[in-house]
């Protein structure tokens, strides 16, 4: 979860988010190098005393400063494509979770397990306990097993919502009439917080997502408890 003064990305809790952070750092490094080089050249122009009165063309330099940036862009484009296809790959998921966006709450369905379903509402500030996080905690958490491939199917019932969890590198739009798919693998146990990321109406800010990542035997226990009730 993000806390005060955490302006960068959150620590990753899934392999895909780890790759996304690597790519971000890679792209930022190239960006800084270009900015420093261009900035240096622009500043040095102010202190230049030389004038070439016969300058009409410069075929060679134009070739260089056209092809060189194109090659630099390839160094961003290929890792970007690699990541794009990596994010899209579904690798034999062991659990499928359906999440449906509503104005303004999420509802979830575990259709692998006799269709366990529940709604997940934000806990209002006046009902919050002292260990709760304001605008971020929900009444019914999603429980998912760690160290397992998990498939998420996202849709919406009314307007466009977005199911987003930064630490897991997941951000999928829930669109009415469409079913979107994504997947992730949670590296460790813990609570992972997210929020809706499409401007979906007046209470857009108040439909958070909480995942409780637990060892698989706890997950099975949770499932069997819910099946009996
Ligand atoms: Cu749902 Cu914004």
Coordinates of N, CA and C and ligand atoms in Angstrom, one line a residue:
X1 N 0.8 -1.2 0.0 CA 0.0 0.0 0.0 C 0.9 1.2 0.0
X2 N 0.4 2.3 -0.7 CA 1.1 3.5 -0.7 C 0.9 4.3 0.6
X3 N 2.0 4.9 1.1 CA 1.8 5.8 2.3 C 2.4 7.2 2.0
X4 N 2.5 8.0 3.0 CA 2.9 9.4 2.8 C 4.3 9.4 2.1
X5 N 4.4 10.4 1.2 CA 5.7 10.7 0.5 C 6.2 9.5 -0.3
X6 N 5.4 8.5 -0.6 CA 5.7 7.5 -1.5 C 5.3 8.0 -2.9
X7 N 6.2 8.6 -3.6 CA 5.8 9.2 -4.9 C 6.1 8.3 -6.1
X8 N 6.9 7.3 -5.9 CA 7.2 6.4 -7.0 C 6.2 5.2 -7.0
X9 N 6.7 4.1 -7.7 CA 5.8 3.0 -7.7 C 5.9 2.2 -6.4
X10 N 4.8 1.5 -6.1 CA 4.9 0.6 -4.9 C 5.8 -0.6 -5.1
X11 N 6.2 -1.2 -4.1 CA 7.0 -2.4 -4.2 C 6.2 -3.4 -4.9
X12 N 6.8 -4.2 -5.7 CA 6.0 -5.2 -6.5 C 5.7 -6.4 -5.6
X13 N 4.5 -7.0 -5.8 CA 4.2 -8.3 -5.1 C 3.9 -9.3 -6.1
X14 N 4.2 -9.1 -7.4 CA 4.0 -10.1 -8.5 C 5.1 -10.0 -9.5
X15 N 5.4 -11.1 -10.2 CA 6.5 -11.0 -11.2 C 6.2 -10.0 -12.3
X16 N 4.9 -9.8 -12.7 CA 4.6 -8.9 -13.8 C 4.9 -7.4 -13.3
X17 N 4.6 -7.1 -12.1 CA 4.9 -5.8 -11.6 C 6.4 -5.5 -11.5
X18 N 7.1 -6.6 -11.1 CA 8.6 -6.5 -11.1 C 9.1 -6.1 -12.5
X19 N 8.6 -6.8 -13.5 CA 9.0 -6.5 -14.9 C 8.6 -5.1 -15.3
X20 N 7.4 -4.6 -14.9 CA 7.0 -3.3 -15.2 C 7.9 -2.2 -14.5
X21 N 8.3 -2.5 -13.3 CA 9.3 -1.6 -12.7 C 10.6 -1.5 -13.4
X22 N 11.1 -2.7 -13.8 CA 12.4 -2.8 -14.6 C 12.2 -1.9 -15.8
X23 N 11.1 -2.1 -16.5 CA 10.9 -1.3 -17.8 C 10.8 0.2 -17.5
X24 N 10.1 0.5 -16.4 CA 10.0 1.9 -16.1 C 11.4 2.5 -15.8
X25 N 12.2 1.8 -15.1 CA 13.6 2.4 -14.8 C 14.4 2.5 -16.0
X26 N 14.3 1.5 -16.9 CA 15.0 1.4 -18.2 C 14.6 2.6 -19.0
X27 N 13.3 2.8 -19.2 CA 12.9 4.0 -20.0 C 13.3 5.3 -19.4
X28 N 13.2 5.4 -18.1 CA 13.6 6.6 -17.4 C 15.0 6.9 -17.6
X29 N 15.9 5.9 -17.6 CA 17.3 6.1 -17.7 C 17.6 6.7 -19.1
X30 N 17.0 6.1 -20.2 CA 17.1 6.7 -21.5 C 16.7 8.1 -21.6
X31 N 15.5 8.3 -21.0 CA 14.9 9.7 -21.0 C 15.9 10.7 -20.3
X32 N 16.5 10.3 -19.2 CA 17.4 11.2 -18.5 C 18.7 11.5 -19.4
X33 N 19.2 10.4 -20.1 CA 20.4 10.6 -20.9 C 20.1 11.6 -22.0
X34 N 18.9 11.4 -22.7 CA 18.5 12.3 -23.8 C 18.4 13.8 -23.3
X35 N 17.7 13.9 -22.1 CA 17.4 15.2 -21.6 C 18.7 15.9 -21.3
X36 N 19.7 15.2 -20.7 CA 21.0 15.8 -20.3 C 21.7 16.2 -21.6
X37 N 21.8 15.3 -22.6 CA 22.5 15.6 -23.8 C 21.9 16.8 -24.5
X38 N 20.6 16.8 -24.7 CA 19.9 18.0 -25.4 C 20.1 19.2 -24.6
X39 N 19.9 19.1 -23.3 CA 20.0 20.3 -22.4 C 21.4 20.9 -22.5
X40 N 22.4 20.0 -22.5 CA 23.8 20.5 -22.6 C 24.0 21.2 -23.9
X41 N 23.6 20.6 -25.0 CA 23.7 21.2 -26.3 C 23.1 22.6 -26.4
X42 N 21.8 22.7 -25.9 CA 21.1 24.0 -25.9 C 21.8 25.0 -25.1
X43 N 22.3 24.7 -23.9 CA 23.0 25.7 -23.1 C 24.3 26.1 -23.8
X44 N 25.0 25.2 -24.4 CA 26.3 25.5 -25.0 C 26.0 26.5 -26.2
X45 N 24.9 26.4 -26.9 CA 24.6 27.3 -28.0 C 24.7 28.8 -27.6
X46 N 24.3 29.1 -26.4 CA 24.3 30.5 -25.9 C 25.7 31.0 -25.8
X47 N 26.7 30.1 -25.6 CA 28.1 30.6 -25.5 C 28.9 30.3 -26.7
X48 N 28.3 30.0 -27.9 CA 29.0 29.7 -29.1 C 29.3 31.0 -29.8
X49 N 30.6 31.2 -30.2 CA 31.0 32.4 -30.9 C 31.2 32.2 -32.4
X50 N 31.2 30.9 -32.8 CA 31.6 30.6 -34.2 C 30.4 30.8 -35.1
X51 N 30.6 31.3 -36.4 CA 29.5 31.4 -37.4 C 30.0 30.8 -38.7
X52 N 29.2 29.9 -39.3 CA 29.6 29.4 -40.6 C 28.7 30.1 -41.6
X53 N 29.3 31.1 -42.3 CA 28.6 31.9 -43.3 C 28.2 31.1 -44.5
X54 N 28.9 30.0 -44.8 CA 28.7 29.3 -46.1 C 27.8 28.0 -45.8
X55 N 27.2 27.9 -44.7 CA 26.4 26.6 -44.4 C 25.1 26.6 -45.2
X56 N 25.0 25.6 -46.0 CA 23.7 25.5 -46.8 C 23.1 24.1 -46.5
X57 N 23.9 23.1 -46.4 CA 23.4 21.7 -46.2 C 24.4 20.9 -45.3
X58 N 23.8 19.8 -44.7 CA 24.7 18.9 -44.0 C 24.1 17.5 -44.0
X59 N 24.4 16.9 -45.1 CA 23.8 15.5 -45.4 C 24.1 14.6 -44.3
X60 N 25.4 14.6 -43.9 CA 25.9 13.5 -43.0 C 25.3 13.7 -41.6
X61 N 25.3 14.9 -41.1 CA 24.8 15.1 -39.7 C 23.3 14.9 -39.7
X62 N 22.6 15.2 -40.8 CA 21.1 14.9 -40.8 C 20.8 13.4 -40.8
X63 N 21.7 12.7 -41.5 CA 21.6 11.2 -41.5 C 21.7 10.7 -40.1
X64 N 22.8 11.2 -39.4 CA 23.1 10.7 -38.1 C 22.0 11.1 -37.1
X65 N 21.5 12.3 -37.1 CA 20.5 12.7 -36.1 C 19.1 12.3 -36.5
X66 N 18.9 11.6 -37.6 CA 17.7 10.9 -37.9 C 17.7 9.5 -37.4
X67 N 18.8 8.8 -37.8 CA 18.9 7.3 -37.6 C 19.2 7.0 -36.1
X68 N 20.0 7.8 -35.5 CA 20.4 7.6 -34.1 C 19.2 7.6 -33.1
X69 N 18.3 8.6 -33.2 CA 17.1 8.5 -32.3 C 16.2 7.3 -32.6
X70 N 16.1 7.0 -33.9 CA 15.3 5.8 -34.3 C 15.8 4.5 -33.7
X71 N 17.2 4.4 -33.6 CA 17.7 3.2 -33.0 C 17.5 3.2 -31.5
X72 N 17.6 4.4 -30.9 CA 17.3 4.6 -29.4 C 15.9 4.2 -29.1
X73 N 15.0 4.6 -30.0 CA 13.5 4.2 -29.8 C 13.3 2.7 -29.9
X74 N 14.1 2.0 -30.7 CA 14.0 0.5 -30.7 C 14.3 -0.1 -29.4
X75 N 15.3 0.5 -28.7 CA 15.7 0.0 -27.4 C 14.5 0.1 -26.3
X76 N 13.6 1.0 -26.6 CA 12.4 1.1 -25.8 C 11.3 0.3 -26.3
X77 N 11.1 0.3 -27.7 CA 10.0 -0.4 -28.3 C 10.0 -1.9 -28.1
X78 N 11.2 -2.6 -28.2 CA 11.2 -4.0 -28.1 C 10.9 -4.5 -26.7
X79 N 11.6 -3.9 -25.7 CA 11.2 -4.4 -24.3 C 9.7 -4.1 -24.0
X80 N 9.2 -3.0 -24.5 CA 7.8 -2.6 -24.3 C 6.9 -3.7 -24.9
X81 N 7.2 -4.1 -26.1 CA 6.4 -5.2 -26.8 C 6.5 -6.5 -26.0
X82 N 7.7 -6.8 -25.5 CA 7.9 -8.0 -24.7 C 7.0 -8.0 -23.5
X83 N 7.0 -6.9 -22.8 CA 6.1 -6.7 -21.6 C 4.6 -6.8 -22.0
X84 N 4.3 -6.2 -23.1 CA 2.9 -6.2 -23.5 C 2.4 -7.6 -23.7
X85 N 3.2 -8.5 -24.4 CA 2.7 -9.9 -24.6 C 2.8 -10.7 -23.3
X86 N 3.8 -10.4 -22.5 CA 4.0 -11.0 -21.2 C 2.7 -10.8 -20.3
X87 N 2.2 -9.6 -20.3 CA 1.1 -9.2 -19.5 C -0.2 -9.9 -20.0
X88 N -0.2 -10.3 -21.3 CA -1.4 -10.8 -21.9 C -1.4 -12.3 -21.8
X89 N -0.3 -12.9 -21.4 CA -0.2 -14.4 -21.4 C -0.9 -15.0 -20.2
X90 N -1.8 -16.0 -20.5 CA -2.5 -16.7 -19.4 C -1.9 -18.1 -19.3
X91 N -1.4 -18.4 -18.1 CA -0.7 -19.6 -17.9 C -1.4 -20.6 -17.0
X92 N -2.3 -21.4 -17.5 CA -3.0 -22.3 -16.7 C -3.4 -21.8 -15.3
X93 N -4.4 -20.9 -15.2 CA -4.8 -20.4 -13.9 C -5.4 -21.5 -13.0
X94 N -5.1 -21.4 -11.7 CA -5.7 -22.4 -10.8 C -7.0 -21.8 -10.1
X95 N -7.2 -20.5 -10.2 CA -8.4 -19.9 -9.6 C -8.8 -18.8 -10.6
X96 N -10.1 -18.7 -10.8 CA -10.7 -17.6 -11.6 C -11.6 -16.8 -10.8
X97 N -11.4 -15.5 -10.8 CA -12.2 -14.6 -10.0 C -12.9 -13.6 -11.0
X98 N -14.2 -13.5 -10.8 CA -15.0 -12.5 -11.6 C -15.2 -11.3 -10.8
X99 N -14.9 -10.1 -11.3 CA -15.2 -8.9 -10.6 C -16.0 -8.0 -11.4
X100 N -17.1 -7.5 -10.9 CA -18.1 -6.7 -11.6 C -18.2 -5.3 -11.0
X101 N -17.9 -4.3 -11.7 CA -18.0 -3.0 -11.2 C -19.4 -2.4 -11.2
X102 N -19.8 -1.8 -10.1 CA -21.1 -1.2 -10.0 C -20.9 0.3 -9.6
X103 N -21.9 1.1 -9.7 CA -21.9 2.5 -9.1 C -22.5 2.3 -7.7
X104 N -21.7 2.4 -6.6 CA -20.2 2.4 -6.6 C -19.7 1.4 -5.6
X105 N -19.5 0.2 -6.1 CA -19.0 -0.9 -5.3 C -18.6 -2.0 -6.3
X106 N -17.8 -2.9 -5.8 CA -17.4 -4.1 -6.6 C -18.2 -5.3 -6.1
X107 N -18.6 -6.2 -7.0 CA -19.1 -7.5 -6.6 C -18.2 -8.6 -7.2
X108 N -18.0 -9.7 -6.4 CA -17.1 -10.7 -6.9 C -17.8 -12.1 -6.9
X109 N -17.3 -12.9 -7.8 CA -17.9 -14.3 -8.0 C -16.7 -15.3 -8.1
X110 N -16.7 -16.3 -7.3 CA -15.8 -17.4 -7.4 C -16.5 -18.5 -8.1
X111 N -16.6 -18.5 -9.4 CA -17.4 -19.5 -10.1 C -16.8 -20.9 -10.1
X112 N -15.5 -21.0 -9.8 CA -14.9 -22.4 -9.6 C -15.5 -23.1 -8.4
X113 N -16.0 -22.4 -7.5 CA -16.4 -23.0 -6.2 C -17.8 -22.7 -5.9
X114 N -18.7 -23.4 -6.6 CA -20.2 -23.4 -6.4 C -20.7 -21.9 -6.4
X115 N -20.0 -21.1 -7.2 CA -20.4 -19.7 -7.4 C -20.6 -18.9 -6.1
X116 N -19.5 -18.9 -5.2 CA -19.5 -18.0 -4.1 C -19.6 -16.6 -4.6
X117 N -20.5 -15.8 -4.1 CA -20.5 -14.4 -4.6 C -20.8 -13.4 -3.4
X118 N -20.3 -12.2 -3.5 CA -20.5 -11.2 -2.5 C -20.2 -9.8 -3.0
X119 N -20.8 -8.8 -2.4 CA -20.5 -7.4 -2.7 C -19.4 -6.9 -1.8
X120 N -18.6 -5.9 -2.3 CA -17.5 -5.4 -1.5 C -17.6 -3.8 -1.5
X121 N -18.0 -3.3 -0.3 CA -18.2 -1.9 -0.2 C -17.1 -1.3 0.6
X122 N -16.8 0.0 0.4 CA -15.9 0.7 1.2 C -16.5 0.9 2.6
X123 N -15.6 0.8 3.6 CA -16.1 1.1 5.0 C -16.1 2.6 5.2
X124 N -17.2 3.2 5.5 CA -17.3 4.7 5.7 C -16.4 5.1 6.8
X125 N -15.9 6.4 6.8 CA -14.9 6.9 7.8 C -15.5 6.8 9.2
X126 N -16.8 7.0 9.4 CA -17.3 7.0 10.7 C -17.5 5.6 11.3
X127 N -17.4 4.6 10.4 CA -17.5 3.2 10.9 C -16.1 2.5 11.0
X128 N -15.1 3.3 10.7 CA -13.7 2.7 10.6 C -13.2 2.4 12.0
X129 N -12.5 1.2 12.1 CA -11.8 0.9 13.3 C -10.4 1.6 13.3
X130 N -9.7 1.6 14.5 CA -8.5 2.3 14.5 C -7.4 1.8 13.6
X131 N -7.5 0.4 13.3 CA -6.5 -0.1 12.5 C -6.9 -0.1 11.0
X132 N -8.0 0.5 10.7 CA -8.5 0.5 9.3 C -7.9 1.7 8.5
X133 N -7.8 1.6 7.2 CA -7.3 2.6 6.4 C -8.5 3.4 5.7
X134 N -8.5 4.7 5.9 CA -9.6 5.5 5.5 C -9.7 5.5 3.9
X135 N -10.9 5.4 3.4 CA -11.2 5.3 2.0 C -10.6 4.1 1.2
X136 N -10.0 3.2 2.0 CA -9.3 2.1 1.3 C -9.8 0.7 1.8
X137 N -10.3 0.6 3.0 CA -10.7 -0.7 3.5 C -12.2 -1.0 3.1
X138 N -12.4 -2.3 2.9 CA -13.8 -2.7 2.5 C -14.4 -3.7 3.5
X139 N -15.7 -3.9 3.4 CA -16.3 -4.8 4.3 C -16.1 -6.2 4.0
X140 N -16.1 -6.6 2.7 CA -15.8 -8.0 2.3 C -14.5 -8.0 1.4
X141 N -13.4 -8.6 1.9 CA -12.2 -8.6 1.1 C -12.3 -9.8 0.1
X142 N -11.5 -9.7 -1.0 CA -11.3 -10.8 -1.8 C -10.2 -11.7 -1.2
X143 N -10.4 -13.0 -1.1 CA -9.4 -13.8 -0.5 C -8.8 -14.7 -1.7
X144 N -7.5 -14.6 -1.9 CA -6.9 -15.4 -3.0 C -5.6 -16.1 -2.5
X145 N -5.3 -17.2 -3.0 CA -4.1 -18.0 -2.6 C -2.8 -17.3 -3.2
X146 N -1.8 -17.3 -2.4 CA -0.5 -16.8 -2.9 C 0.2 -17.9 -3.7
X147 N 1.2 -17.6 -4.4 CA 2.0 -18.6 -5.3 C 1.1 -19.4 -6.2
X148 N 0.1 -18.8 -6.7 CA -0.8 -19.5 -7.7 C -1.1 -18.5 -8.8
X149 N -1.3 -19.1 -10.0 CA -1.7 -18.3 -11.1 C -3.2 -18.0 -10.9
X150 N -3.6 -16.7 -11.0 CA -5.0 -16.3 -10.8 C -5.5 -15.6 -12.0
X151 N -6.6 -16.0 -12.5 CA -7.2 -15.3 -13.6 C -8.3 -14.3 -13.1
X152 N -8.4 -13.1 -13.6 CA -9.4 -12.2 -13.3 C -10.2 -11.9 -14.5
X153 N -11.5 -12.0 -14.4 CA -12.4 -11.6 -15.4 C -13.2 -10.3 -14.9
X154 N -13.1 -9.2 -15.7 CA -13.6 -8.0 -15.2 C -14.7 -7.5 -16.2
X155 N -15.8 -7.0 -15.6 CA -16.8 -6.4 -16.4 C -17.5 -5.4 -15.5
X156 N -18.6 -4.7 -16.0 CA -19.3 -3.7 -15.2 C -20.8 -3.8 -15.5
X157 N -21.6 -3.3 -14.6 CA -23.0 -3.5 -14.7 C -23.6 -2.2 -15.2
X158 N -23.0 -1.0 -15.0 CA -23.6 0.3 -15.4 C -22.7 1.1 -16.3
X159 N -21.6 1.6 -15.7 CA -20.7 2.5 -16.5 C -19.3 1.8 -16.5
X160 N -18.3 2.5 -17.1 CA -17.0 1.9 -17.1 C -16.3 2.1 -15.8
X161 N -15.8 1.0 -15.2 CA -14.9 1.1 -14.0 C -13.6 0.5 -14.4
X162 N -12.7 0.6 -13.4 CA -11.4 0.0 -13.7 C -10.8 -0.7 -12.5
X163 N -10.5 -2.0 -12.6 CA -10.1 -2.8 -11.5 C -8.6 -2.7 -11.4
X164 N -8.0 -2.0 -10.5 CA -6.6 -1.6 -10.5 C -6.0 -1.9 -9.1
X165 N -4.9 -2.7 -9.2 CA -4.1 -2.9 -8.0 C -2.6 -2.7 -8.3
X166 N -2.1 -1.6 -7.8 CA -0.7 -1.2 -8.2 C 0.4 -2.2 -7.9
X167 N 0.3 -2.8 -6.7 CA 1.4 -3.7 -6.3 C 1.4 -5.0 -7.1
X168 N 0.3 -5.3 -7.7 CA 0.3 -6.5 -8.5 C 0.4 -6.2 -10.0
X169 N 0.5 -5.0 -10.4 CA 0.6 -4.6 -11.8 C -0.6 -4.9 -12.6
X170 N -1.8 -4.7 -12.0 CA -3.0 -5.0 -12.7 C -3.8 -3.8 -12.8
X171 N -4.3 -3.6 -14.1 CA -5.2 -2.4 -14.3 C -6.1 -2.8 -15.5
X172 N -7.3 -3.2 -15.3 CA -8.2 -3.6 -16.3 C -9.5 -2.9 -16.2
X173 N -10.0 -2.4 -17.4 CA -11.3 -1.7 -17.4 C -12.4 -2.7 -17.3
X174 N -13.4 -2.4 -16.6 CA -14.7 -3.1 -16.6 C -15.7 -2.3 -17.4
X175 N -16.1 -2.9 -18.5 CA -16.9 -2.2 -19.5 C -18.2 -2.9 -19.6
X176 N -19.4 -2.3 -19.5 CA -20.6 -2.9 -19.7 C -20.8 -3.6 -21.0
X177 N -21.2 -4.9 -21.0 CA -21.3 -5.6 -22.2 C -20.1 -6.3 -22.8
X178 N -19.0 -6.1 -22.0 CA -17.7 -6.7 -22.5 C -17.1 -7.5 -21.3
X179 N -16.3 -8.5 -21.6 CA -15.6 -9.2 -20.6 C -14.1 -9.1 -20.8
X180 N -13.4 -8.5 -19.9 CA -11.9 -8.4 -20.0 C -11.2 -9.4 -19.1
X181 N -10.1 -9.8 -19.5 CA -9.3 -10.8 -18.8 C -7.9 -10.3 -18.5
X182 N -7.5 -10.7 -17.3 CA -6.1 -10.5 -17.0 C -5.6 -11.6 -16.0
X183 N -4.4 -11.6 -15.7 CA -3.9 -12.6 -14.7 C -2.8 -12.1 -13.9
X184 N -2.6 -12.7 -12.7 CA -1.4 -12.4 -11.9 C -1.0 -13.5 -11.0
X185 N 0.1 -13.4 -10.3 CA 0.6 -14.4 -9.5 C 1.2 -13.6 -8.2
X186 N 0.6 -13.8 -7.1 CA 1.0 -13.1 -5.9 C 2.1 -13.7 -5.2
X187 N 3.2 -13.0 -5.0 CA 4.5 -13.5 -4.5 C 4.4 -13.8 -3.0
X188 N 3.6 -13.1 -2.2 CA 3.7 -13.1 -0.8 C 2.3 -12.9 -0.1
X189 N 2.2 -13.4 1.1 CA 0.9 -13.1 1.8 C 0.8 -11.7 2.2
X190 N -0.4 -11.2 2.4 CA -0.6 -9.8 2.9 C -1.8 -9.2 2.3
X191 N -2.0 -7.9 2.6 CA -3.2 -7.2 2.1 C -2.7 -6.3 0.9
X192 N -3.4 -6.3 -0.2 CA -3.1 -5.5 -1.3 C -4.3 -4.6 -1.7
X193 N -4.0 -3.3 -1.7 CA -5.0 -2.3 -1.9 C -5.1 -1.8 -3.3
X194 N -6.2 -1.5 -3.8 CA -6.4 -0.8 -5.1 C -7.6 0.0 -5.1
X195 N -7.7 0.8 -6.2 CA -8.9 1.7 -6.3 C -9.4 1.6 -7.8
X196 N -10.6 2.0 -8.0 CA -11.2 2.1 -9.3 C -10.4 3.3 -10.0
X197 N -10.1 3.0 -11.3 CA -9.3 4.0 -12.0 C -10.0 4.5 -13.3
X198 N -11.3 4.4 -13.4 CA -12.0 5.1 -14.4 C -13.0 6.1 -13.7
X199 N -13.0 7.3 -14.3 CA -13.9 8.3 -13.7 C -15.4 7.8 -13.9
X200 N -15.9 7.1 -12.9 CA -17.2 6.4 -13.1 C -18.4 7.1 -12.4
X201 N -18.2 8.3 -11.9 CA -19.4 9.0 -11.3 C -19.0 9.6 -10.0
X202 N -20.0 10.1 -9.2 CA -19.8 10.9 -8.0 C -19.0 10.2 -7.0
X203 N -19.2 8.9 -6.8 CA -18.5 8.2 -5.7 C -17.4 7.3 -6.3
X204 N -16.8 7.8 -7.4 CA -15.7 7.0 -8.0 C -14.6 6.8 -7.0
X205 N -14.3 7.8 -6.1 CA -13.2 7.6 -5.2 C -13.5 6.6 -4.1
X206 N -14.7 6.1 -4.0 CA -15.1 5.4 -2.8 C -15.5 3.9 -3.2
X207 N -14.8 3.4 -4.1 CA -15.0 1.9 -4.4 C -13.6 1.2 -4.5
X208 N -12.9 1.1 -3.3 CA -11.6 0.5 -3.3 C -11.7 -1.0 -3.5
X209 N -10.5 -1.6 -3.6 CA -10.4 -3.1 -3.8 C -9.4 -3.6 -2.8
X210 N -9.7 -4.6 -2.0 CA -8.7 -5.2 -1.1 C -8.6 -6.7 -1.4
X211 N -7.4 -7.1 -1.6 CA -7.1 -8.5 -1.8 C -6.3 -9.0 -0.5
X212 N -6.9 -10.1 0.0 CA -6.2 -10.8 1.2 C -5.5 -12.0 0.6
X213 N -4.1 -11.9 0.5 CA -3.4 -13.0 -0.1 C -2.9 -13.9 1.1
X214 N -3.3 -15.2 0.9 CA -3.1 -16.2 2.0 C -2.5 -17.4 1.5
X215 N -1.8 -18.2 2.3 CA -1.3 -19.6 1.9 C -2.5 -20.4 1.4
X216 N -2.2 -21.4 0.5 CA -3.3 -22.1 -0.2 C -4.1 -22.9 0.7
X217 N -3.6 -23.4 1.8 CA -4.4 -24.2 2.7 C -5.4 -23.3 3.5
X218 N -5.0 -22.0 3.8 CA -6.0 -21.1 4.3 C -7.1 -20.8 3.3
X219 N -6.7 -20.7 2.1 CA -7.7 -20.3 1.0 C -8.7 -21.4 0.9
X220 N -8.2 -22.7 1.0 CA -9.1 -23.8 0.9 C -10.1 -23.8 2.1
X221 N -9.5 -23.5 3.2 CA -10.4 -23.4 4.5 C -11.4 -22.3 4.3
X222 N -11.0 -21.2 3.8 CA -12.0 -20.1 3.6 C -13.1 -20.5 2.6
X223 N -12.7 -21.1 1.5 CA -13.6 -21.6 0.5 C -14.6 -22.5 1.1
X224 N -14.1 -23.5 1.9 CA -15.0 -24.5 2.4 C -16.0 -23.9 3.5
X225 N -15.5 -23.0 4.2 CA -16.3 -22.3 5.2 C -17.5 -21.6 4.5
X226 N -17.1 -20.9 3.3 CA -18.2 -20.2 2.6 C -19.1 -21.1 1.9
X227 N -18.7 -22.3 1.5 CA -19.6 -23.2 0.8 C -20.6 -23.8 1.8
X228 N -20.2 -24.0 3.1 CA -21.1 -24.5 4.1 C -22.2 -23.5 4.5
X229 N -21.8 -22.3 4.5 CA -22.8 -21.3 5.0 C -23.9 -21.0 4.0
Ligands
LIG1 CU1 -15.7 2.8 -10.5 CU2 -14.3 4.8 -10.8

